[in-house]
Coordinates of C-alpha atoms in Angstrom, one line a residue:
M558 CA 198.8 97.8 0.2
Y559 CA 195.6 98.6 -1.6
I560 CA 195.1 98.7 -5.4
L561 CA 192.2 99.6 -7.7
V562 CA 192.0 97.3 -10.7
S563 CA 190.0 97.8 -13.9
S564 CA 189.9 96.8 -17.5
P565 CA 189.1 99.7 -19.8
P566 CA 186.9 99.2 -22.8
S567 CA 189.4 100.8 -25.1
A568 CA 192.1 98.2 -24.2
K569 CA 190.8 94.7 -24.7
G570 CA 192.8 92.2 -22.6
Q571 CA 194.5 94.8 -20.5
I572 CA 194.3 95.3 -16.8
V573 CA 195.0 98.7 -15.2
L574 CA 196.3 98.8 -11.6
R575 CA 195.9 102.1 -9.7
Q576 CA 197.5 102.5 -6.4
L577 CA 195.6 104.9 -4.1
D578 CA 196.5 106.7 -0.9
N579 CA 194.5 106.4 2.3
E580 CA 192.0 109.1 1.2
G581 CA 191.3 107.3 -2.1
Q582 CA 193.4 109.6 -4.2
L583 CA 195.5 108.1 -7.1
F584 CA 199.2 108.2 -6.8
D585 CA 200.4 105.5 -9.2
T586 CA 199.3 103.5 -12.2
F587 CA 200.6 100.6 -14.1
F588 CA 199.4 97.9 -16.6
L589 CA 199.5 94.2 -17.3
D590 CA 197.9 91.7 -19.7
S591 CA 194.7 90.0 -18.4
V592 CA 196.3 86.6 -18.9
D593 CA 198.8 87.5 -16.2
F594 CA 196.1 88.8 -13.8
A595 CA 195.5 85.7 -11.7
G596 CA 199.2 85.3 -11.2
A597 CA 199.5 88.9 -10.2
V598 CA 196.7 88.6 -7.7
E599 CA 198.3 85.5 -6.2
A600 CA 201.6 87.2 -5.8
L601 CA 200.2 90.4 -4.4
D602 CA 197.9 88.6 -2.0
E603 CA 200.9 87.1 -0.3
E604 CA 202.0 90.7 0.6
G605 CA 198.7 91.4 2.4
V606 CA 196.8 93.3 -0.2
R607 CA 193.1 93.9 0.5
W608 CA 191.2 93.5 -2.7
V609 CA 188.2 95.7 -3.1
W610 CA 185.9 94.9 -6.0
S611 CA 182.5 95.6 -7.3
D612 CA 181.0 92.2 -6.4
T613 CA 182.8 89.2 -5.0
A614 CA 180.1 86.9 -6.4
H615 CA 181.0 88.1 -9.9
W616 CA 184.8 88.2 -9.8
Y617 CA 186.1 85.7 -7.3
P618 CA 184.8 82.5 -9.0
G619 CA 187.2 83.0 -11.9
L620 CA 190.2 83.3 -9.6
L621 CA 189.1 80.2 -7.7
E622 CA 188.9 78.2 -11.0
Q623 CA 192.5 79.2 -11.6
G624 CA 193.6 78.0 -8.2
V625 CA 193.9 81.5 -6.6
R626 CA 192.6 82.0 -3.1
V627 CA 192.2 85.6 -1.9
G628 CA 192.9 86.4 1.8
R629 CA 191.0 89.6 2.3
C630 CA 188.7 91.8 0.3
H631 CA 186.3 94.7 0.4
D632 CA 183.1 94.1 -1.5
L633 CA 181.9 97.5 -2.8
R634 CA 178.3 96.2 -3.5
L635 CA 177.8 94.7 0.0
C636 CA 179.5 97.6 1.8
H637 CA 177.4 100.1 -0.2
V638 CA 174.2 98.6 1.2
I639 CA 175.5 98.8 4.8
L640 CA 176.9 102.3 4.5
R641 CA 173.9 103.8 2.6
N642 CA 171.5 102.6 5.3
A643 CA 173.6 102.9 8.4
E644 CA 172.2 105.5 10.8
G645 CA 175.7 106.2 12.0
A646 CA 176.7 107.4 8.6
A647 CA 173.4 109.2 7.8
G648 CA 175.2 112.5 7.2
S649 CA 177.4 111.2 4.4
E650 CA 177.2 111.9 0.7
L651 CA 176.6 108.2 0.1
A652 CA 173.5 108.2 2.3
H653 CA 172.0 111.2 0.7
G654 CA 173.0 110.5 -3.0
P655 CA 170.5 109.5 -5.6
A656 CA 169.8 105.8 -6.4
S657 CA 172.6 104.4 -8.6
A658 CA 173.7 101.1 -10.3
W659 CA 175.1 100.1 -6.9
D660 CA 171.6 100.2 -5.3
E661 CA 170.1 98.3 -8.3
A662 CA 172.7 95.6 -8.2
S663 CA 172.2 95.1 -4.4
A664 CA 168.4 95.0 -4.7
D665 CA 168.7 92.2 -7.4
R666 CA 170.4 90.0 -4.8
V667 CA 168.4 90.6 -1.7
I668 CA 165.9 87.9 -0.8
A669 CA 163.3 89.4 2.1
G670 CA 200.0 83.4 9.4
A671 CA 197.4 85.9 9.7
T672 CA 193.7 85.7 10.4
L673 CA 191.3 88.3 9.0
F674 CA 191.4 90.1 12.4
D675 CA 195.0 89.3 13.3
D676 CA 196.5 91.2 16.2
L677 CA 193.2 92.7 17.1
L678 CA 192.3 90.3 19.9
D679 CA 195.1 91.0 22.4
D680 CA 196.1 94.5 21.3
G681 CA 195.2 96.2 24.6
M682 CA 192.4 98.2 23.0
S683 CA 189.1 98.7 24.6
G684 CA 185.8 97.5 23.2
P685 CA 184.5 98.2 19.7
N686 CA 183.2 101.6 20.6
D687 CA 186.8 102.9 20.8
P688 CA 187.4 105.2 17.8
G689 CA 191.1 104.3 18.0
R690 CA 190.1 100.9 16.3
T691 CA 188.9 102.7 13.2
A692 CA 191.5 101.6 10.7
A693 CA 192.8 98.5 12.4
L694 CA 189.4 96.8 12.6
A695 CA 188.9 97.0 8.9
G696 CA 192.6 96.3 8.1
I697 CA 193.2 99.7 6.6
P698 CA 195.9 101.5 8.6
V699 CA 195.3 105.3 8.2
S700 CA 199.1 105.8 8.2
Q701 CA 199.5 103.7 5.1
S702 CA 198.3 103.9 1.6
A703 CA 195.3 101.9 0.5
A704 CA 194.7 99.2 -2.1
W705 CA 191.3 98.6 -3.7
A706 CA 190.6 96.2 -6.5
E707 CA 188.0 96.2 -9.2
I708 CA 188.5 93.0 -11.2
S709 CA 187.3 92.7 -14.8
D710 CA 188.4 90.0 -17.2
E711 CA 187.0 91.4 -20.4
P712 CA 185.8 94.9 -21.5
G713 CA 182.2 95.5 -20.6
D714 CA 182.2 93.0 -17.7
N715 CA 182.2 95.8 -15.1
P716 CA 178.6 97.2 -14.9
Y717 CA 179.6 100.1 -12.8
G718 CA 182.2 101.8 -15.0
D719 CA 185.9 102.4 -14.4
D720 CA 185.5 105.9 -13.0
E721 CA 182.4 105.1 -11.0
S722 CA 184.2 102.3 -9.1
L723 CA 186.8 104.9 -7.9
A724 CA 184.1 107.4 -7.1
E725 CA 182.2 104.8 -5.1
F726 CA 185.2 103.9 -3.1
Q727 CA 185.8 107.5 -2.2
R728 CA 182.2 107.8 -1.1
Q729 CA 182.4 104.7 1.0
L730 CA 185.7 105.8 2.6
E731 CA 184.2 109.2 3.5
A732 CA 181.0 107.6 4.9
W733 CA 182.8 105.0 6.9
L734 CA 185.6 107.1 8.5
G735 CA 183.1 110.0 9.0
S736 CA 180.6 107.8 10.8
D737 CA 179.9 108.2 14.5
R738 CA 181.4 104.7 15.3
P739 CA 184.0 104.0 12.6
G740 CA 185.7 101.2 14.5
P741 CA 182.7 98.8 14.7
L742 CA 181.4 99.8 11.3
G743 CA 184.8 99.1 9.8
L744 CA 184.7 95.6 11.4
L745 CA 181.3 95.0 9.9
L746 CA 182.5 95.9 6.4
A747 CA 185.4 93.6 6.8
A748 CA 183.3 90.7 8.2
E749 CA 180.6 91.1 5.5
S750 CA 183.3 91.1 2.7
A751 CA 185.0 88.0 4.3
G752 CA 181.6 86.3 4.2
A753 CA 181.4 87.0 0.5
L754 CA 184.7 85.2 0.0
S755 CA 183.5 82.2 2.1
A756 CA 180.3 82.0 0.1
Q757 CA 182.1 81.7 -3.2
E758 CA 184.6 79.2 -1.8
M759 CA 181.8 77.0 -0.4
R760 CA 180.1 77.1 -3.8
F761 CA 183.4 76.3 -5.5
F762 CA 184.1 73.3 -3.3
G763 CA 180.5 72.2 -3.0
I764 CA 178.7 70.0 -0.5
P765 CA 179.7 66.4 -1.0
W766 CA 176.5 64.7 -2.1
H767 CA 176.1 60.9 -2.6
V768 CA 173.5 60.4 -5.3
D769 CA 173.0 56.7 -4.6
V770 CA 172.3 57.4 -1.0
H771 CA 169.8 60.1 -1.9
N772 CA 168.1 57.8 -4.3
R773 CA 167.9 55.1 -1.7
I774 CA 166.3 57.5 0.8
L775 CA 163.7 58.6 -1.7
T776 CA 162.8 55.1 -2.6
E777 CA 162.5 54.0 1.0
M778 CA 160.3 57.0 1.9
L779 CA 158.3 57.6 -1.3
G780 CA 158.5 54.3 -3.2
P781 CA 160.1 53.7 -6.6
K782 CA 160.7 56.7 -8.9
P783 CA 157.7 57.0 -11.2
Q784 CA 158.6 56.1 -14.7
F785 CA 156.3 58.6 -16.4
G786 CA 155.7 61.3 -13.9
G787 CA 152.9 61.4 -11.4
R788 CA 152.9 60.6 -7.7
P789 CA 155.2 58.0 -6.2
A790 CA 153.4 54.9 -4.9
K791 CA 153.4 55.7 -1.2
M792 CA 152.1 59.2 -1.8
E793 CA 149.3 57.8 -4.1
R794 CA 148.2 55.3 -1.5
L795 CA 148.0 58.1 1.1
A796 CA 146.1 60.3 -1.4
E797 CA 143.5 57.5 -1.8
Q798 CA 143.1 57.2 2.0
I799 CA 142.5 61.0 2.1
R800 CA 139.8 60.7 -0.6
V801 CA 138.0 57.8 1.3
A802 CA 138.2 59.6 4.7
L803 CA 136.7 62.8 3.1
D804 CA 134.3 60.9 0.8
A805 CA 135.7 63.0 -2.0
H806 CA 136.3 60.8 -5.0
G807 CA 138.8 62.4 -7.5
L808 CA 140.1 64.9 -4.9
N809 CA 143.6 66.3 -5.7
P810 CA 145.2 66.7 -2.3
D811 CA 147.9 69.0 -3.8
S812 CA 145.2 71.6 -4.5
P813 CA 144.8 73.8 -1.4
Q814 CA 141.5 75.1 -2.6
D815 CA 139.9 71.7 -3.3
L816 CA 141.3 70.2 -0.1
L817 CA 140.0 73.1 2.0
K818 CA 136.5 72.7 0.5
A819 CA 136.6 68.9 1.1
L820 CA 137.7 69.4 4.8
R821 CA 134.9 71.8 5.4
R822 CA 132.3 69.5 3.8
A823 CA 133.5 66.9 6.2
G824 CA 132.6 69.1 9.1
L825 CA 136.1 70.4 9.9
D826 CA 136.1 74.1 10.9
V827 CA 139.4 75.1 9.3
S828 CA 140.6 78.3 7.6
S829 CA 143.6 76.8 5.9
T830 CA 145.3 73.5 5.1
S831 CA 148.3 74.3 7.2
K832 CA 149.7 71.3 9.1
W833 CA 149.8 73.5 12.2
E834 CA 146.0 74.0 12.0
L835 CA 145.3 70.4 11.2
Y836 CA 147.6 68.9 13.9
N837 CA 145.2 69.0 16.9
L838 CA 142.0 68.1 15.0
K839 CA 140.3 64.8 15.5
H840 CA 139.2 63.1 12.2
P841 CA 140.2 60.0 10.3
V842 CA 141.7 62.1 7.5
I843 CA 144.2 63.9 9.7
E844 CA 146.8 61.1 10.0
P845 CA 147.1 60.2 6.3
L846 CA 146.8 63.9 5.4
L847 CA 149.8 65.0 7.6
A848 CA 151.8 62.0 6.3
Y849 CA 151.0 63.0 2.8
K850 CA 152.1 66.6 3.4
K851 CA 155.4 65.4 4.7
L852 CA 156.1 63.2 1.8
S853 CA 154.9 65.8 -0.7
R854 CA 157.3 68.3 0.8
L855 CA 160.2 65.9 0.3
H856 CA 159.1 64.9 -3.2
T857 CA 158.7 68.6 -4.3
A858 CA 161.7 70.2 -2.5
N859 CA 164.3 67.4 -2.5
G860 CA 163.0 64.7 -4.8
W861 CA 164.4 63.2 -8.0
T862 CA 163.9 66.4 -9.9
W863 CA 165.9 68.4 -7.3
L864 CA 168.6 65.7 -7.4
D865 CA 168.9 65.9 -11.2
T866 CA 168.9 69.7 -11.2
W867 CA 171.2 70.6 -8.3
V868 CA 173.7 67.7 -7.9
A869 CA 176.5 67.2 -10.4
D870 CA 179.8 65.3 -10.1
G871 CA 179.0 64.4 -6.5
R872 CA 178.5 68.0 -5.3
F873 CA 175.7 70.3 -4.5
R874 CA 176.7 73.9 -5.2
P875 CA 174.2 76.3 -3.9
E876 CA 174.4 80.0 -4.5
Y877 CA 174.5 81.8 -1.2
V878 CA 173.3 85.4 -1.0
V879 CA 175.4 87.3 1.6
G880 CA 173.4 89.9 3.4
G881 CA 170.3 88.6 1.6
V882 CA 168.1 89.3 4.7
V883 CA 167.9 92.8 6.2
T884 CA 169.3 91.6 9.5
G885 CA 172.5 90.5 7.7
R886 CA 171.7 86.8 7.7
W887 CA 172.4 84.9 4.5
A888 CA 169.8 83.7 2.0
A889 CA 170.2 81.3 -0.9
K890 CA 169.1 81.2 -4.6
G891 CA 167.6 77.9 -5.7
G892 CA 168.1 74.5 -4.3
G893 CA 166.8 75.2 -0.8
A894 CA 170.4 75.2 0.7
L895 CA 169.2 76.8 3.9
Q896 CA 166.3 74.4 4.4
L897 CA 167.8 70.9 4.0
P898 CA 165.4 68.5 5.8
A899 CA 166.7 65.9 8.2
S900 CA 165.4 63.2 5.9
V901 CA 168.0 63.9 3.2
R902 CA 171.0 64.9 5.2
G903 CA 172.3 61.3 5.2
A904 CA 173.1 61.9 1.5
V905 CA 175.7 64.5 2.5
V906 CA 178.6 62.0 2.7
A907 CA 182.3 62.8 3.1
D908 CA 184.7 61.6 0.4
P909 CA 186.9 58.5 1.1
G910 CA 189.6 59.4 3.5
W911 CA 187.7 62.6 4.5
S912 CA 185.3 63.4 7.3
L913 CA 182.7 66.1 8.0
V914 CA 183.0 68.3 11.1
V915 CA 179.6 69.8 11.9
A916 CA 179.5 72.5 14.5
D917 CA 176.8 74.8 15.9
A918 CA 176.8 77.6 18.4
A919 CA 174.5 76.8 21.4
Q920 CA 171.7 79.4 22.2
L921 CA 173.5 82.0 20.2
E922 CA 170.9 84.8 20.2
P923 CA 170.2 84.8 24.0
R924 CA 173.9 84.9 24.6
I925 CA 174.3 87.8 22.2
L926 CA 171.5 89.6 24.0
S927 CA 173.3 89.3 27.3
A928 CA 176.4 90.9 25.8
L929 CA 174.4 93.7 24.0
S930 CA 172.6 94.6 27.2
G931 CA 175.6 94.1 29.5
D932 CA 173.4 91.9 31.6
L933 CA 176.0 90.1 33.8
A934 CA 173.4 87.9 35.5
M935 CA 172.3 86.5 32.1
A936 CA 175.9 86.1 30.9
E937 CA 176.9 84.3 34.1
A938 CA 173.9 81.9 33.7
G939 CA 175.4 80.7 30.5
R940 CA 179.0 80.4 31.6
G941 CA 179.9 76.7 31.4
H942 CA 176.3 75.8 31.2
D943 CA 173.4 75.1 28.9
L944 CA 171.7 78.6 29.2
Y945 CA 168.2 77.2 29.2
Q946 CA 169.0 74.6 31.9
A947 CA 170.7 77.3 33.9
L948 CA 167.4 79.2 34.1
V949 CA 165.8 76.0 35.6
D950 CA 168.6 75.5 38.1
Q951 CA 168.3 79.2 39.2
G952 CA 164.6 78.8 39.8
V953 CA 163.6 81.3 37.1
V954 CA 161.4 78.7 35.3
D955 CA 160.5 75.1 36.1
T956 CA 161.5 73.3 32.9
R957 CA 164.1 73.7 30.1
D958 CA 161.3 73.9 27.6
H959 CA 159.8 76.8 29.5
A960 CA 163.2 78.5 29.6
K961 CA 163.5 78.2 25.8
V962 CA 159.9 79.5 25.3
A963 CA 160.5 82.4 27.6
L964 CA 163.8 83.6 26.1
L965 CA 162.6 83.2 22.5
G966 CA 159.4 85.0 23.4
A967 CA 161.4 87.9 24.7
L968 CA 163.4 88.0 21.5
Y969 CA 160.4 87.7 19.2
G970 CA 157.9 89.7 21.2
A971 CA 155.4 87.1 22.1
T972 CA 152.5 88.8 23.8
S973 CA 150.2 85.9 24.7
G974 CA 150.3 82.3 25.8
Q975 CA 153.1 80.7 27.8
S976 CA 155.8 83.2 26.7
A977 CA 153.8 86.1 28.1
A978 CA 153.1 84.3 31.3
L979 CA 156.7 83.6 31.9
M980 CA 157.9 87.2 31.0
P981 CA 157.6 88.7 34.5
R982 CA 159.9 86.1 35.9
L983 CA 162.4 86.6 33.1
T984 CA 162.3 90.3 33.6
K985 CA 163.0 90.0 37.3
A986 CA 166.0 87.7 36.6
F987 CA 167.5 89.6 33.7
P988 CA 166.2 93.2 33.8
Q989 CA 168.9 94.7 31.6
A990 CA 168.4 92.2 28.8
I991 CA 164.7 92.6 28.8
R992 CA 165.0 96.4 28.9
L993 CA 167.1 96.4 25.8
V994 CA 164.6 94.4 23.6
E995 CA 161.7 96.4 25.0
E996 CA 163.4 99.7 24.2
A997 CA 164.1 98.4 20.7
A998 CA 160.4 97.5 20.3
R999 CA 159.3 101.0 21.4
V1000 CA 161.6 102.6 18.8
G1001 CA 160.1 100.5 16.1
E1002 CA 156.6 101.3 17.2
R1003 CA 157.4 105.0 16.7
G1004 CA 158.7 104.3 13.2
G1005 CA 162.3 104.7 14.3
I1006 CA 165.5 103.0 13.3
V1007 CA 167.6 100.5 15.5
S1008 CA 171.1 99.3 14.8
T1009 CA 173.1 96.2 15.5
W1010 CA 176.2 96.1 17.7
L1011 CA 178.5 96.9 14.8
G1012 CA 176.2 99.4 13.1
R1013 CA 173.9 97.7 10.5
S1014 CA 170.6 99.7 10.7
S1015 CA 167.1 98.5 10.3
P1016 CA 165.0 99.8 7.3
R1017 CA 162.5 102.5 8.0
P1018 CA 158.9 101.4 7.1
D1019 CA 157.6 102.8 3.9
K1020 CA 154.5 104.2 5.5
L1021 CA 154.4 105.7 9.0
W1022 CA 150.7 106.5 9.0
W1023 CA 150.2 104.7 12.3
V1024 CA 152.6 106.9 14.3
D1025 CA 150.3 109.9 14.3
A1026 CA 147.3 107.7 14.8
V1027 CA 148.8 106.1 17.9
L1028 CA 150.5 109.1 19.4
D1029 CA 147.8 111.7 18.7
S1030 CA 145.5 111.6 21.7
D1031 CA 142.7 113.3 19.5
T1032 CA 142.5 110.2 17.3
P1033 CA 139.1 108.6 18.3
A1034 CA 138.9 105.1 19.4
G1035 CA 137.7 102.7 16.7
P1036 CA 139.0 100.5 13.8
Q1037 CA 141.6 103.0 12.6
R1038 CA 143.2 103.4 16.0
D1039 CA 143.1 99.7 16.6
R1040 CA 144.7 99.0 13.3
A1041 CA 147.3 101.6 14.0
R1042 CA 148.2 100.0 17.3
Q1043 CA 148.4 96.6 15.6
E1044 CA 150.8 98.0 12.9
A1045 CA 152.9 99.7 15.5
R1046 CA 153.2 96.5 17.6
S1047 CA 154.1 94.5 14.5
W1048 CA 156.9 96.8 13.5
G1049 CA 158.1 96.9 17.1
R1050 CA 158.4 93.1 17.1
F1051 CA 160.6 93.4 14.0
T1052 CA 162.9 96.0 15.5
R1053 CA 163.0 94.1 18.8
N1054 CA 164.4 91.0 17.0
F1055 CA 166.5 93.0 14.5
V1056 CA 169.0 94.1 17.1
C1057 CA 169.6 90.5 18.4
Q1058 CA 169.4 88.6 15.2
G1059 CA 171.5 91.1 13.3
S1060 CA 174.2 91.2 16.0
A1061 CA 174.2 87.4 16.1
A1062 CA 174.7 87.5 12.3
E1063 CA 177.8 89.7 12.9
W1064 CA 179.2 87.3 15.5
A1065 CA 178.6 84.4 13.1
L1066 CA 180.3 86.3 10.2
S1067 CA 183.3 86.9 12.5
W1068 CA 183.3 83.3 13.5
L1069 CA 183.2 82.2 9.9
A1070 CA 185.9 84.6 8.8
G1071 CA 188.3 83.5 11.6
L1072 CA 187.6 79.8 10.9
R1073 CA 188.2 80.3 7.2
Q1074 CA 191.7 81.7 7.8
R1075 CA 192.6 79.0 10.4
L1076 CA 191.6 76.2 8.0
A1077 CA 193.8 77.7 5.2
V1078 CA 197.0 76.6 7.1
L1079 CA 195.9 73.1 8.0
G1080 CA 196.6 70.0 6.0
E1081 CA 198.6 70.0 2.8
P1082 CA 198.2 72.0 -0.4
G1083 CA 195.5 70.4 -2.5
A1084 CA 194.1 68.6 0.6
R1085 CA 193.2 71.3 3.1
P1086 CA 190.1 71.3 5.2
H1087 CA 187.5 73.7 3.7
L1088 CA 184.1 75.1 4.6
V1089 CA 181.2 73.6 2.6
Y1090 CA 178.1 74.8 4.5
F1091 CA 177.0 77.7 6.7
L1092 CA 173.5 78.2 8.2
H1093 CA 173.2 81.1 10.6
D1094 CA 174.9 79.5 13.7
E1095 CA 176.1 76.2 12.1
V1096 CA 179.1 75.4 9.9
M1097 CA 180.2 72.2 8.2
V1098 CA 183.8 71.5 7.2
H1099 CA 185.0 68.8 4.8
T1100 CA 188.3 67.7 6.1
P1101 CA 191.0 65.0 5.6
E1102 CA 190.4 62.5 8.4
A1103 CA 193.9 63.3 9.8
C1104 CA 192.9 67.0 10.4
A1105 CA 189.5 66.4 12.0
E1106 CA 190.6 67.2 15.6
Q1107 CA 192.6 70.2 14.5
V1108 CA 189.4 71.5 12.7
I1109 CA 187.4 71.1 15.9
Q1110 CA 190.0 73.1 17.7
A1111 CA 189.9 75.8 15.0
V1112 CA 186.1 75.9 15.2
R1113 CA 186.2 76.5 19.0
E1114 CA 189.1 78.9 18.9
S1115 CA 187.4 81.0 16.1
A1116 CA 184.1 81.1 18.2
A1117 CA 186.0 82.4 21.3
A1118 CA 187.9 84.9 19.2
A1119 CA 184.7 86.2 17.6
G1120 CA 183.3 86.8 21.0
R1121 CA 186.4 88.7 22.2
L1122 CA 186.5 90.7 19.0
L1123 CA 183.0 92.0 19.3
F1124 CA 182.5 92.2 23.1
G1125 CA 186.0 92.6 24.5
E1126 CA 186.3 91.3 28.0
F1127 CA 182.6 91.1 28.7
P1128 CA 182.2 87.6 30.3
V1129 CA 179.9 86.0 27.8
E1130 CA 180.7 82.5 26.4
F1131 CA 179.9 81.1 23.0
P1132 CA 180.2 77.4 23.4
V1133 CA 180.3 75.4 20.2
E1134 CA 179.1 71.8 19.9
A1135 CA 181.2 70.0 17.2
V1136 CA 181.2 66.4 16.0
V1137 CA 183.1 64.4 13.5
V1138 CA 180.8 62.3 11.2
D1139 CA 181.0 60.6 7.8
N1140 CA 177.5 62.0 6.8
Y1141 CA 175.5 65.0 7.8
G1142 CA 172.5 63.0 9.0
A1143 CA 174.6 61.4 11.8
A1144 CA 175.4 64.9 13.3
K1145 CA 171.9 65.5 14.7

């Protein structure tokens, strides 16, 4: 069942429920008081309703605070972005319509016993290109009526308008079902929306953070917390060593401009103060300067100010931005949730009687590439093996490090150095995989669009001036043509990686969604395992100690299920390394 929910401005405290048919047409309406709304959601959710609302990040937190967990949803804002940009739905009204509040809301958030997919894994259907999966993959049987929800607690809370929410749903339904691959695209919409639910639940539960441990880490690494601001003692000692080595009394090492000038005066030919540029230089200043940079990063990004700002009541609650990266990867607002350094991970400590299960998918993007390209040799190399080591064992490369460099070079378009030198051997071993990324690069170089396995499409560059300059044989050789070729290659590297990284993000969302539903039935009410962290190919679950082994099983089952869901019977494995620890720092 699917229901549209709204709160009209003319009726404060009232919720209007509108039942819609499978084409988005109204066929029933009824009302309830807003104070009864959470209870109604809880009751209806048990019947399998799919809630579709304007923005999960806006509406779901209030339900969580009242103890209501939603099983499935369709996030209109997130799905709008996917459908508006999807090449497979390019002929829809949604794709051609003028910019609207939906586009503005999405732009504001972009930073550069059933499971969700129950009965889809062994239903005898073919792969995700089968149009017969259209409705089932997104959980919306065409033969049944549809339920969509727009949740608003108070008049004026809905920025899109009552009628506009219904119109937006109708446009999305038309774009999705009228696309050239509605089955995969429907799965993407469902997975993206499930990710939005997970993001809000992770923020609600928070990452368990031990303030005393964090303080101890900072004191050991930086020295005592300064009483009146300024640098911690160990940083100040290093700063003085830098000044002496550069003969620069009064130098502020936190000023890139002043530091760069001092380095050049000392005879160092540098163009920046980047640690990567400094690393191989020989000079007495290098060692204290690199040490200072490391401590400065810790002090600035995760020091005492960070601790006071972001950790409360023993929890770090970051704001995840689902789909915040164009490839579909997540981003985060504030707190650096996706860049927690190893030095502070020891402060992530499970509650008494609880444990942390930390799991990550091994060599995810190369495995995704094997499935995208149908390269059986590459898939077989990773079956039951460390994929990088398998390349060594097969004689493709001589060391595991070289295998990693070669594969990542293929994914990211490395054109020089060790990656380029190893590419011929990689191409010979896995021709289909390399052909796929090379073709994606050529499309990008021509200013074209590429799409992920399920149908998220890459943005088109704002300016395509280089296309004519490169393709037109009459363009004379010179700076303009050289620059055009450089721009083309740069965009080609982007599209080359977009296909693999975006498809890996789809697998990860499917893994996350399946795991979320499996965890919901473990343990006891009020003490169930729950996701607290997600980073591209890594998850962390906070679990009662008694459930830890069940959680590990759920993590691995969800990974295998995600692989089958996306790639059917193609023989690619997605092994997951999972450990039980009492603090995050012990997991690595």
